[in-house]
Short mmCIF file of C-alpha atoms in Angstrom, two decimals:
data_model
loop_
_atom_site.label_atom_id
_atom_site.label_comp_id
_atom_site.label_asym_id
_atom_site.label_seq_id
_atom_site.Cartn_x
_atom_site.Cartn_y
_atom_site.Cartn_z
CA MET A 5 8.19 22.01 3.74
CA ALA A 6 7.31 25.22 1.96
CA ILE A 7 3.77 26.48 1.51
CA TYR A 8 2.83 28.45 -1.60
CA TYR A 9 -0.47 29.65 -2.39
CA VAL A 10 -1.92 29.59 -5.81
CA ALA A 11 -5.67 30.64 -6.34
CA PRO A 12 -7.93 27.61 -7.14
CA TRP A 13 -9.47 27.59 -10.62
CA TRP A 14 -13.30 28.15 -8.94
CA THR A 15 -12.07 31.36 -7.42
CA TYR A 16 -11.11 32.50 -11.34
CA TRP A 17 -14.32 31.19 -12.56
CA LEU A 18 -16.38 32.96 -9.58
CA HIS A 19 -14.13 36.15 -10.21
CA ASN A 20 -15.15 36.22 -14.10
CA PHE A 21 -18.85 36.78 -13.15
CA PRO A 22 -20.27 39.94 -14.75
CA HIS A 23 -20.39 42.66 -12.05
CA PHE A 24 -23.39 45.17 -12.61
CA ASN A 25 -24.53 47.75 -10.39
CA PHE A 26 -28.15 49.05 -10.27
CA VAL A 27 -28.51 50.86 -13.31
CA PHE A 28 -26.87 47.86 -15.22
CA GLN A 29 -23.52 49.21 -16.01
CA SER A 30 -20.59 47.04 -15.62
CA VAL A 31 -18.21 47.56 -12.66
CA ASP A 32 -14.72 46.60 -12.04
CA ASN A 33 -14.48 42.96 -10.50
CA THR A 34 -11.55 44.12 -8.31
CA PHE A 35 -12.13 43.38 -4.62
CA ARG A 36 -13.02 47.01 -3.05
CA PRO A 37 -15.68 46.56 -0.55
CA GLU A 38 -15.60 50.14 0.63
CA GLU A 39 -16.81 51.55 -2.80
CA THR A 40 -20.55 52.01 -3.20
CA SER A 41 -20.67 50.60 -6.78
CA TYR A 42 -18.66 47.33 -5.80
CA GLN A 43 -21.47 46.57 -3.07
CA GLN A 44 -24.02 47.48 -5.56
CA SER A 45 -22.51 44.49 -7.86
CA LEU A 46 -22.43 41.94 -4.83
CA ILE A 47 -26.41 43.19 -3.98
CA PHE A 48 -27.14 42.62 -7.67
CA LEU A 49 -25.92 38.96 -7.49
CA ALA A 50 -27.46 38.43 -4.50
CA CYS A 51 -30.79 39.22 -6.22
CA VAL A 52 -30.39 35.84 -8.00
CA GLY A 53 -32.06 34.24 -5.06
CA ALA A 54 -35.11 36.70 -5.12
CA ALA A 55 -35.32 35.83 -9.11
CA GLY A 56 -35.41 32.03 -8.33
CA LEU A 57 -37.99 32.62 -5.74
CA GLY A 58 -40.05 34.81 -7.87
CA LEU A 59 -40.01 32.02 -10.83
CA SER A 60 -41.03 29.27 -8.38
CA LEU A 61 -43.96 31.43 -7.16
CA LEU A 62 -44.89 32.12 -10.77
CA VAL A 63 -44.53 28.31 -11.79
CA LEU A 64 -46.84 27.40 -8.74
CA THR A 65 -49.38 29.90 -9.59
CA VAL A 66 -49.66 28.70 -13.26
CA TYR A 67 -49.75 25.25 -11.94
CA LEU A 68 -52.65 26.12 -9.80
CA VAL A 69 -54.53 27.65 -12.44
CA CYS A 70 -54.02 24.78 -14.59
CA LEU A 71 -54.89 22.25 -12.04
CA CYS A 72 -58.17 24.22 -11.05
CA CYS A 73 -59.11 24.29 -15.05
CA CYS A 74 -58.19 20.51 -15.30
CA CYS A 75 -60.27 19.56 -12.36
CA LYS A 76 -63.57 20.70 -13.91
CA ASP A 77 -63.07 18.41 -17.19
CA ILE A 78 -62.47 15.26 -15.26
CA GLU A 79 -64.94 12.50 -16.25
CA GLU A 80 -67.73 11.56 -14.08
CA ASP A 81 -67.45 7.71 -14.55
CA THR A 82 -63.93 8.10 -13.31
CA LYS A 83 -64.10 6.38 -9.82
CA ARG A 84 -60.42 6.02 -9.07
CA PRO A 85 -58.12 8.75 -10.53
CA ASN A 86 -54.77 7.39 -11.53
CA THR A 87 -52.33 8.42 -8.60
CA CYS A 88 -49.03 6.64 -10.06
CA CYS A 89 -47.47 9.86 -11.61
CA VAL A 90 -48.12 11.53 -8.28
CA THR A 91 -46.84 8.97 -6.34
CA TRP A 92 -43.52 8.90 -8.36
CA ALA A 93 -43.15 12.68 -8.35
CA ALA A 94 -43.53 12.87 -4.66
CA VAL A 95 -40.78 9.93 -4.42
CA ILE A 96 -38.23 11.41 -6.86
CA THR A 97 -38.70 15.06 -5.09
CA GLY A 98 -37.86 13.29 -1.90
CA LEU A 99 -34.68 11.54 -3.21
CA ILE A 100 -33.38 14.96 -4.65
CA ILE A 101 -34.42 16.99 -1.40
CA CYS A 102 -32.30 14.11 0.47
CA SER A 103 -29.28 14.34 -1.84
CA ALA A 104 -29.35 18.16 -1.55
CA VAL A 105 -29.46 17.75 2.18
CA GLY A 106 -26.45 15.41 1.90
CA VAL A 107 -24.47 18.14 -0.32
CA GLY A 108 -25.50 20.76 2.23
CA PHE A 109 -24.14 18.91 5.21
CA TYR A 110 -20.85 18.54 3.10
CA GLY A 111 -20.91 22.36 2.14
CA ASN A 112 -21.66 23.46 5.59
CA SER A 113 -18.79 21.41 7.15
CA GLU A 114 -16.30 22.66 4.41
CA THR A 115 -17.31 26.17 4.96
CA ASN A 116 -17.30 26.03 8.64
CA ASP A 117 -13.69 24.40 8.26
CA GLY A 118 -12.37 27.31 6.22
CA VAL A 119 -13.69 29.97 8.35
CA TYR A 120 -12.22 28.18 11.57
CA GLN A 121 -9.04 27.90 9.82
CA LEU A 122 -9.05 31.76 9.10
CA THR A 123 -10.02 32.80 12.56
CA TYR A 124 -7.19 30.36 14.29
CA SER A 125 -4.72 31.97 11.66
CA LEU A 126 -5.72 35.37 12.70
CA TYR A 127 -5.81 34.72 16.49
CA ASN A 128 -2.18 33.03 16.02
CA ALA A 129 -0.96 36.10 14.05
CA ASN A 130 -2.75 38.70 16.52
CA HIS A 131 -0.57 36.68 19.11
CA THR A 132 2.68 37.24 17.58
CA LEU A 133 2.20 41.00 16.93
CA ASP A 134 1.07 40.92 20.78
CA GLY A 135 4.26 39.44 21.45
CA ILE A 136 6.17 41.92 19.36
CA ASN A 137 4.75 45.03 21.09
CA ASN A 138 5.10 43.65 24.26
CA GLN A 139 8.65 42.94 23.80
CA VAL A 140 9.37 46.37 22.14
CA ALA A 141 7.56 48.18 25.17
CA GLY A 142 9.55 45.90 27.63
CA SER A 143 12.68 46.70 26.11
CA LEU A 144 11.90 50.43 25.99
CA GLY A 145 10.91 50.31 29.46
CA ASN A 146 13.92 48.81 30.68
CA VAL A 147 16.51 51.06 28.79
CA GLU A 148 14.62 54.50 29.35
CA ALA A 149 13.48 54.08 32.91
CA GLY A 150 15.83 51.59 34.55
CA LEU A 151 19.18 52.61 32.98
CA LYS A 152 18.36 56.26 33.50
CA GLN A 153 18.06 55.95 37.37
CA HIS A 154 21.17 53.95 37.53
CA LEU A 155 23.24 56.38 35.17
CA GLU A 156 22.08 59.34 37.16
CA ARG A 157 23.34 57.90 40.55
CA LEU A 158 26.76 56.75 38.97
CA ASP A 159 27.04 60.18 37.77
CA GLU A 160 27.04 61.61 41.69
CA ILE A 161 29.35 59.00 42.42
CA PHE A 162 31.97 59.31 39.86
CA ALA A 163 31.77 62.96 39.84
CA THR A 164 35.47 63.45 41.00
CA ARG A 165 36.74 60.78 38.34
CA SER A 166 36.35 62.40 34.84
CA ASP A 167 37.26 59.29 32.95
CA TYR A 168 34.83 57.26 34.66
CA LEU A 169 32.07 60.25 33.63
CA GLN A 170 33.21 59.95 30.05
CA VAL A 171 32.58 56.17 30.14
CA LEU A 172 28.98 56.87 31.55
CA ARG A 173 28.45 59.47 28.86
CA PHE A 174 29.37 56.80 26.27
CA MET A 175 27.14 54.41 27.83
CA GLN A 176 24.20 56.90 27.54
CA LEU A 177 24.82 57.23 24.02
CA MET A 178 24.76 53.65 23.24
CA VAL A 179 21.27 53.55 25.38
CA ASN A 180 19.91 56.42 23.17
CA ASN A 181 20.60 54.09 20.07
CA VAL A 182 18.82 51.48 21.35
CA VAL A 183 16.01 53.48 22.26
CA ARG A 184 16.00 55.28 18.81
CA GLU A 185 16.16 52.22 16.97
CA LEU A 186 13.25 50.35 19.40
CA THR A 187 11.34 53.57 18.66
CA ALA A 188 11.91 53.43 15.01
CA LEU A 189 10.19 50.06 14.49
CA PRO A 190 7.05 50.02 12.98
CA ASP A 191 3.91 50.42 15.27
CA ILE A 192 1.87 47.40 14.67
CA LYS A 193 -0.30 47.57 17.50
CA LYS A 194 -3.19 49.08 15.33
CA ALA A 195 -2.78 45.68 13.19
CA SER A 196 -3.27 43.33 16.16
CA VAL A 197 -6.23 45.11 17.25
CA ASP A 198 -7.62 45.17 13.99
CA LEU A 199 -6.79 41.27 13.61
CA ALA A 200 -8.54 40.56 16.96
CA ALA A 201 -11.56 42.49 16.14
CA LEU A 202 -11.92 40.78 12.72
CA ALA A 203 -11.33 37.25 14.01
CA ASP A 204 -14.33 38.03 16.71
CA GLN A 205 -16.61 39.27 14.39
CA THR A 206 -15.83 36.43 11.46
CA ALA A 207 -16.45 33.69 14.41
CA PHE A 208 -19.63 35.45 15.33
CA ILE A 209 -21.17 35.62 11.91
CA GLU A 210 -19.72 31.82 11.33
CA TYR A 211 -21.73 30.48 14.25
CA TYR A 212 -24.98 32.14 13.20
CA ARG A 213 -24.61 30.94 9.69
CA TRP A 214 -23.71 27.47 10.37
CA LEU A 215 -26.69 27.12 12.81
CA THR A 216 -29.16 28.54 10.20
CA TYR A 217 -27.95 26.00 7.49
CA LEU A 218 -28.20 22.99 10.06
CA LEU A 219 -31.43 24.00 11.10
CA LEU A 220 -32.82 24.42 7.39
CA LEU A 221 -31.11 20.90 6.38
CA ILE A 222 -32.92 19.15 9.40
CA LEU A 223 -36.32 20.98 8.47
CA ASP A 224 -35.80 19.67 4.80
CA LEU A 225 -35.33 16.23 6.11
CA VAL A 226 -38.31 16.54 8.42
CA ILE A 227 -40.34 17.77 5.55
CA CYS A 228 -39.30 14.76 3.49
CA LEU A 229 -40.46 12.35 6.41
CA ALA A 230 -43.88 14.26 6.91
CA MET A 231 -44.59 14.17 3.15
CA CYS A 232 -44.22 10.24 3.25
CA LEU A 233 -46.39 10.01 6.28
CA GLY A 234 -48.93 12.41 4.59
CA MET A 235 -49.01 10.57 1.62
CA ALA A 236 -49.75 7.18 3.58
CA LYS A 237 -52.42 8.54 5.74
CA GLN A 238 -54.13 10.98 3.30
CA SER A 239 -54.62 13.68 6.05
CA ARG A 240 -55.57 17.28 5.22
CA TRP A 241 -54.48 18.78 8.53
CA LEU A 242 -50.78 17.26 7.95
CA PHE A 243 -50.77 18.45 4.18
CA ILE A 244 -51.25 22.07 5.51
CA MET A 245 -48.45 21.68 8.04
CA ILE A 246 -46.28 20.39 5.11
CA MET A 247 -47.30 22.95 3.07
CA ALA A 248 -46.53 25.79 5.31
CA PHE A 249 -43.12 24.53 6.18
CA VAL A 250 -42.42 23.88 2.58
CA VAL A 251 -43.08 27.57 1.71
CA LEU A 252 -40.96 28.65 4.74
CA SER A 253 -37.91 26.41 3.57
CA LEU A 254 -38.23 27.58 -0.17
CA ILE A 255 -38.27 31.11 0.99
CA LEU A 256 -35.18 30.36 2.96
CA SER A 257 -33.57 28.27 0.38
CA TRP A 258 -33.59 31.05 -2.27
CA ALA A 259 -32.42 33.70 0.14
CA LEU A 260 -29.39 31.67 1.17
CA LEU A 261 -28.76 30.79 -2.53
CA GLY A 262 -28.33 34.82 -3.30
CA ALA A 263 -26.48 35.26 -0.11
CA ALA A 264 -24.10 32.32 -0.58
CA ILE A 265 -23.58 33.57 -4.53
CA ALA A 266 -22.63 36.83 -3.41
CA THR A 267 -20.30 35.80 -0.56
CA ALA A 268 -18.60 33.34 -2.91
CA VAL A 269 -18.09 36.09 -5.86
CA GLY A 270 -16.71 38.73 -3.44
CA THR A 271 -14.41 36.16 -1.67
CA SER A 272 -13.12 35.02 -5.06
CA ASP A 273 -12.27 38.67 -5.92
CA PHE A 274 -10.21 38.69 -3.15
CA CYS A 275 -8.58 35.48 -3.37
CA VAL A 276 -7.45 36.23 -6.99
CA SER A 277 -5.40 39.10 -5.71
CA PRO A 278 -5.26 39.42 -2.00
CA ASP A 279 -1.83 40.83 -1.53
CA LYS A 280 -2.85 43.97 -3.45
CA TYR A 281 -5.87 44.54 -1.38
CA ILE A 282 -3.65 44.06 2.04
CA VAL A 283 -0.94 46.21 1.00
CA ASN A 284 -3.68 49.13 0.54
CA GLN A 285 -5.29 48.50 3.79
CA THR A 286 -2.14 48.55 5.74
CA LYS A 287 -0.39 51.68 4.07
CA ASP A 288 -1.59 54.15 6.90
CA PHE A 289 0.68 52.42 9.33
CA LEU A 290 3.15 50.11 7.51
CA SER A 291 5.49 50.63 4.67
CA ALA A 292 5.25 48.81 1.71
CA ASP A 293 8.48 46.97 2.11
CA VAL A 294 7.38 45.63 5.31
CA ALA A 295 4.15 44.57 3.76
CA HIS A 296 5.95 42.80 0.91
CA TYR A 297 8.31 41.25 3.50
CA TYR A 298 5.58 39.33 5.25
CA LEU A 299 3.15 38.67 2.35
CA PHE A 300 6.10 37.01 0.19
CA CYS A 301 8.81 36.07 2.81
CA SER A 302 11.08 35.76 -0.07
CA PRO A 303 14.70 35.16 0.40
CA ASN A 304 15.57 38.01 -2.29
CA LEU A 305 13.66 40.59 -0.34
CA PRO A 306 15.85 42.42 2.48
CA ASN A 307 14.65 42.18 6.20
CA PRO A 308 13.49 45.80 6.82
CA PHE A 309 14.39 45.39 10.54
CA GLN A 310 17.61 43.90 10.33
CA GLN A 311 19.58 47.25 10.45
CA SER A 312 17.59 48.29 13.46
CA LEU A 313 18.16 45.13 15.32
CA THR A 314 21.76 44.71 14.69
CA VAL A 315 22.57 48.48 15.86
CA CYS A 316 20.54 47.59 18.92
CA GLN A 317 22.53 44.37 19.60
CA ARG A 318 25.86 46.27 18.87
CA SER A 319 24.83 49.07 21.20
CA LEU A 320 24.14 46.48 23.96
CA THR A 321 27.11 44.46 23.61
CA THR A 322 29.41 47.54 23.87
CA THR A 323 27.54 48.61 26.96
CA GLN A 324 28.19 45.06 28.41
CA ILE A 325 31.87 45.50 27.90
CA GLN A 326 31.77 49.14 29.39
CA ILE A 327 30.18 47.84 32.36
CA GLN A 328 32.64 45.02 32.72
CA GLY A 329 35.49 47.36 32.80
CA LEU A 330 33.84 49.76 35.69
CA LEU A 331 33.29 46.75 37.80
CA GLN A 332 36.86 45.55 37.27
CA PHE A 333 38.46 49.28 38.22
CA SER A 334 35.76 51.22 39.87
CA VAL A 335 34.55 49.19 42.48
CA PRO A 336 37.72 48.76 44.41
CA VAL A 337 37.77 52.63 44.44
CA PHE A 338 34.18 53.25 44.73
CA PRO A 339 32.30 50.50 46.54
CA THR A 340 29.00 52.17 46.51
CA ALA A 341 28.90 51.88 42.59
CA GLU A 342 28.74 48.22 42.55
CA ARG A 343 24.85 48.10 42.92
CA ASP A 344 24.21 50.42 40.30
CA LEU A 345 26.60 48.50 38.04
CA LEU A 346 24.96 45.30 38.81
CA GLY A 347 21.70 46.79 38.38
CA ILE A 348 22.70 47.90 34.72
CA GLN A 349 24.23 44.54 34.00
CA ARG A 350 20.97 42.81 34.71
CA LEU A 351 18.97 45.35 32.60
CA LEU A 352 21.50 45.03 29.79
CA ASN A 353 21.10 41.20 30.04
CA SER A 354 17.22 40.95 30.18
CA THR A 355 16.87 43.87 27.22
CA GLU A 356 19.36 41.38 25.29
CA PHE A 357 17.12 38.42 25.81
CA SER A 358 14.05 40.40 24.97
CA LEU A 359 15.89 41.51 21.82
CA HIS A 360 16.60 38.03 20.62
CA GLN A 361 13.03 37.09 21.22
CA LEU A 362 11.87 40.26 19.05
CA THR A 363 14.27 39.14 16.27
CA ALA A 364 12.53 35.75 16.07
CA LEU A 365 9.03 37.41 16.25
CA LEU A 366 9.73 39.91 13.62
CA ASP A 367 10.99 37.10 11.12
CA CYS A 368 8.50 36.69 8.36
CA ARG A 369 7.92 32.94 8.50
CA GLY A 370 5.72 32.86 11.44
CA LEU A 371 3.31 35.68 10.09
CA HIS A 372 3.55 34.35 6.45
CA LYS A 373 2.59 31.09 7.39
CA ASP A 374 -0.42 32.11 9.23
CA TYR A 375 -1.21 34.11 6.28
CA LEU A 376 -0.98 31.31 3.74
CA TYR A 377 -3.09 29.26 6.18
CA ALA A 378 -5.67 31.79 6.22
CA LEU A 379 -5.60 32.20 2.49
CA MET A 380 -6.14 28.38 2.23
CA GLY A 381 -8.87 28.28 4.73
CA VAL A 382 -10.93 31.05 3.10
CA CYS A 383 -10.33 30.42 -0.58
CA TYR A 384 -10.08 26.79 -0.67
CA ASP A 385 -12.43 25.26 1.85
CA GLY A 386 -14.39 28.08 2.25
CA VAL A 387 -15.46 29.02 -1.07
CA GLU A 388 -15.58 25.35 -2.08
CA GLY A 389 -18.02 25.04 0.63
CA LEU A 390 -20.26 28.11 -0.27
CA LEU A 391 -20.42 26.27 -3.93
CA TYR A 392 -21.82 23.26 -2.46
CA LEU A 393 -24.34 25.16 -0.05
CA SER A 394 -25.26 27.30 -3.61
CA LEU A 395 -25.96 23.85 -5.02
CA PHE A 396 -28.01 22.66 -2.24
CA SER A 397 -30.22 25.73 -2.23
CA LEU A 398 -30.67 25.44 -6.10
CA LEU A 399 -31.72 21.71 -5.79
CA ALA A 400 -33.85 22.14 -2.56
CA GLY A 401 -35.55 25.11 -4.00
CA CYS A 402 -36.44 23.60 -7.35
CA ALA A 403 -37.46 20.29 -5.31
CA LEU A 404 -39.63 21.84 -2.71
CA CYS A 405 -41.33 23.59 -5.54
CA SER A 406 -41.98 20.39 -7.30
CA MET A 407 -43.16 18.91 -3.83
CA LEU A 408 -45.77 21.75 -3.70
CA CYS A 409 -47.26 20.82 -7.05
CA ALA A 410 -47.33 17.32 -6.06
CA ILE A 411 -49.26 18.15 -2.76
CA PHE A 412 -51.66 20.36 -4.62
CA ARG A 413 -52.49 17.38 -6.93
CA VAL A 414 -52.87 14.86 -3.85
CA TRP A 415 -55.35 17.44 -2.39
CA THR A 416 -57.40 17.69 -5.38
CA LEU A 417 -57.45 13.85 -5.79
CA MET A 418 -58.45 13.74 -2.07
CA GLY A 419 -61.19 16.42 -2.83
CA SER A 420 -62.54 14.05 -5.89
CA ARG A 421 -62.34 10.95 -3.91
CA ASP A 422 -64.63 12.54 -1.13
CA LYS A 423 -67.02 13.31 -3.82
CA GLU A 424 -67.25 10.05 -5.39
CA TYR A 425 -67.89 8.61 -1.86
CA ASP A 426 -70.59 10.86 -1.41
CA ASP A 427 -72.30 10.25 -4.89
CA ILE A 428 -72.54 6.27 -4.00
CA ASP A 429 -76.10 4.98 -3.91
CA GLU A 430 -76.95 3.03 -0.88
CA GLU A 431 -79.65 0.95 -2.68
CA ASP A 432 -77.05 -0.44 -5.25
CA PRO A 433 -76.58 -4.18 -4.60
CA PHE A 434 -73.09 -4.15 -5.60
CA ASN A 435 -72.28 -1.49 -2.85
CA PRO A 436 -70.55 -3.32 0.12
CA GLN A 437 -72.30 -0.86 2.81
CA ALA A 438 -75.74 -1.64 1.10
CA ARG A 439 -74.97 -5.33 1.35
CA ARG A 440 -74.30 -5.06 4.88
CA ILE A 441 -77.26 -2.93 5.37
CA SER A 442 -79.34 -5.57 3.65
CA TYR A 443 -77.87 -8.42 5.64
CA ASN A 444 -79.37 -6.81 8.94
CA PRO A 445 -82.08 -9.05 10.41
CA ARG A 446 -83.78 -5.96 12.08
CA ARG A 447 -84.12 -4.27 8.45
CA SER A 448 -84.85 -7.28 6.49
CA ASP A 449 -88.54 -8.43 5.73
CA ILE A 450 -87.58 -11.88 4.67
CA HIS A 451 -88.46 -14.80 7.19
CA SER A 452 -85.34 -17.08 6.92
CA PHE A 453 -85.61 -20.62 8.37
CA CYS A 454 -81.92 -21.47 8.17
CA SER A 455 -80.02 -18.30 9.44
CA ASN A 456 -76.97 -18.80 12.01
CA THR A 457 -77.98 -15.24 13.60
CA SER A 458 -81.99 -16.16 13.80
CA SER A 459 -83.69 -16.65 17.08
CA PHE A 460 -84.58 -19.87 18.61
CA SER A 461 -88.25 -18.96 18.15
CA SER A 462 -87.98 -18.80 14.41
CA GLN A 463 -86.36 -22.02 14.29
CA ALA A 464 -89.02 -23.55 16.75
CA SER A 465 -91.77 -22.55 14.16
CA LEU A 466 -90.44 -25.33 11.77
CA HIS A 467 -91.60 -28.69 13.29
CA PRO A 468 -89.32 -31.83 12.60
CA PRO A 469 -90.82 -34.11 10.58
CA PRO A 470 -91.92 -37.70 12.23
CA GLN A 471 -89.32 -40.35 12.39
CA ALA A 472 -91.24 -42.62 10.15
CA ALA A 473 -91.22 -40.12 7.22
CA SER A 474 -90.09 -41.81 4.15
CA CYS A 475 -90.42 -38.76 1.95
CA THR A 476 -86.92 -37.38 2.93
CA MET A 477 -85.15 -35.73 -0.19
CA PRO A 478 -81.65 -36.23 -1.16
CA PRO A 479 -79.25 -33.41 -0.86
CA PRO A 480 -78.75 -31.32 -4.11
CA GLU A 481 -75.89 -31.85 -6.37
CA TYR A 482 -74.63 -28.18 -5.59
CA MET A 483 -74.60 -28.87 -1.85
CA ASN A 484 -72.69 -31.93 -2.16
CA GLN A 485 -70.17 -29.83 -4.00
CA SER A 486 -70.11 -27.14 -1.43
CA MET A 487 -69.12 -29.70 1.07
CA LEU A 488 -65.64 -30.03 -0.90
CA PHE A 489 -64.90 -26.60 -0.12
CA GLY A 490 -65.26 -27.12 3.56
CA GLY A 491 -63.02 -24.00 4.60
CA SER A 492 -64.59 -21.28 6.14
CA PRO A 493 -67.12 -19.90 3.64
CA ARG A 494 -69.14 -16.68 4.15
CA TYR A 495 -72.70 -18.31 4.93
CA GLU A 496 -75.62 -16.52 3.56
CA ASN A 497 -78.87 -16.01 5.38
CA VAL A 498 -81.38 -17.23 2.59
CA PRO A 499 -80.89 -20.26 0.25
CA LEU A 500 -81.49 -19.30 -2.85
CA ILE A 501 -83.82 -22.36 -4.14
CA GLY A 502 -85.43 -22.32 -7.45
CA ARG A 503 -83.51 -19.45 -8.71
CA GLY A 504 -80.83 -19.22 -11.42
CA SER A 505 -78.15 -17.79 -9.04
CA PRO A 506 -75.07 -19.73 -8.16
CA PRO A 507 -75.43 -22.33 -5.44
CA PRO A 508 -74.39 -20.40 -2.16
CA SER A 509 -72.55 -21.98 0.95
CA TYR A 510 -74.20 -23.54 3.59
CA SER A 511 -73.12 -24.14 7.17
CA PRO A 512 -73.63 -27.63 8.75
CA SER A 513 -76.40 -26.84 10.89
CA MET A 514 -78.14 -25.15 7.83
CA ARG A 515 -77.75 -28.41 5.64
CA THR A 516 -79.11 -30.51 8.72
CA THR A 517 -82.13 -28.38 8.90
CA TYR A 518 -82.66 -28.37 5.27
CA LEU A 519 -82.42 -32.06 4.93
CA SER A 520 -84.96 -32.61 7.99
CA MET A 521 -87.74 -30.77 6.27
CA THR A 522 -90.77 -32.18 4.32
CA ASP A 523 -91.89 -31.10 0.73
CA VAL A 524 -94.50 -29.25 2.01
CA GLN A 525 -92.37 -27.15 4.13
CA ILE A 526 -90.08 -26.44 1.20
CA SER A 527 -92.61 -25.30 -1.14
CA ARG A 528 -94.11 -23.17 1.97
CA CYS A 529 -90.73 -21.49 2.16
CA GLU A 530 -90.10 -20.88 -1.36
CA THR A 531 -93.75 -19.39 -1.96
CA ASN A 532 -92.95 -17.07 1.25
CA PHE A 533 -89.35 -16.34 -0.06
CA HIS A 534 -90.63 -15.21 -3.47
CA VAL A 535 -93.49 -13.25 -2.08
#
């Protein structure tokens, strides 16, 4: 299945971004990373993150000023400020951050996959180029060193036979042709070294980029969880810790936004026309026809190595024929020549095998496939992942700014709540704390005769009436009604006898004590209570 590279639409969109230098002059968007003006245009795009950070700090400053001014205008009779808006703002902000984290995880994974595909293709291409260099070096070593020694010894053996010497001269000519053609092959050793170094450097940078984004994503999730806990606990030290981490995450988000935009635009400039840049970078050690042969690998393009490989193959075949003739006719006359002739034959076989492998390695299909896979990884997965990471940084930066505003508002509400609690009057009868104090037996000056918590001495002072007493009072109507609600009411210490208050609830022991009292004791108790 043929693979063709077509730059995706988002690379053209990013490629058309305006490029300006530091003096706001338009710069050509052709990928030229070695030029200062182009570097300045990418740095100018990276300043978008700095602008976003400055805008966020400006918004926070304005919000703090407005918040401080509004706090002075809060009405004094407002006992519980409305926190509904703050709660919903915190919830929406947390949802936005969680969504942004999901986008960030996807973008980080896509970018990592693209860079991994790039490094894998670079290492694979480097392995192919190393194989080409090894095959060329091995073939030259066999032909130059091995054959030369055998031919020199055969010259001494066949010194008396001019016809055999003439065959040796012809074999030497064929060997020279092989050496010349192998030497004429382009030296791609430099390209191999550059690819390996580029792959190592790219893998190193990608590891720390991936780790940085992963830690930032985890930090944002922790901030969301801590924000929920802080809203529930209303803890000041927890809010201080959250604010510190939010500021750190805010700075990192905007900084990474600028870096992602600059990297995406620069990579898109390369992806729009990668062939032109590679031809310019390899012109020092590769000719234009060789570069085009590997970059396009079209059947219409001639193989620049075909002629050299054909000459080598024919020269080796001719030399093999000559060796076969000498083995057949010279060995019966010169037996000592057989060893050298067989040695030459083995070297020729080994060289021919290496030549076949070299022909397969020099074919454009292997390197062109690696080239296409590298472009697909960078320009599709890589740039797409950078766009998602940019979206994550933008959403996270805005959401974190809103989260800081919500935290500031909660902080002021906590301060106003503490101030309101400090202004509560302890003598207010409707204050729960004052009610608890008033019910304390040690602080109460009212002598109760029917309290559940009173001592036995206070109850002993009430002498029960004689058995013959006939003036027992019927239970009041409200006490009979209270028995209908016999659950577990809250019993009061003093019965409100003769007052206009609603009837209290009585325990069974209190009711028994009350029913056993005489009229005199009841009147005495009312007198003491009113006093």
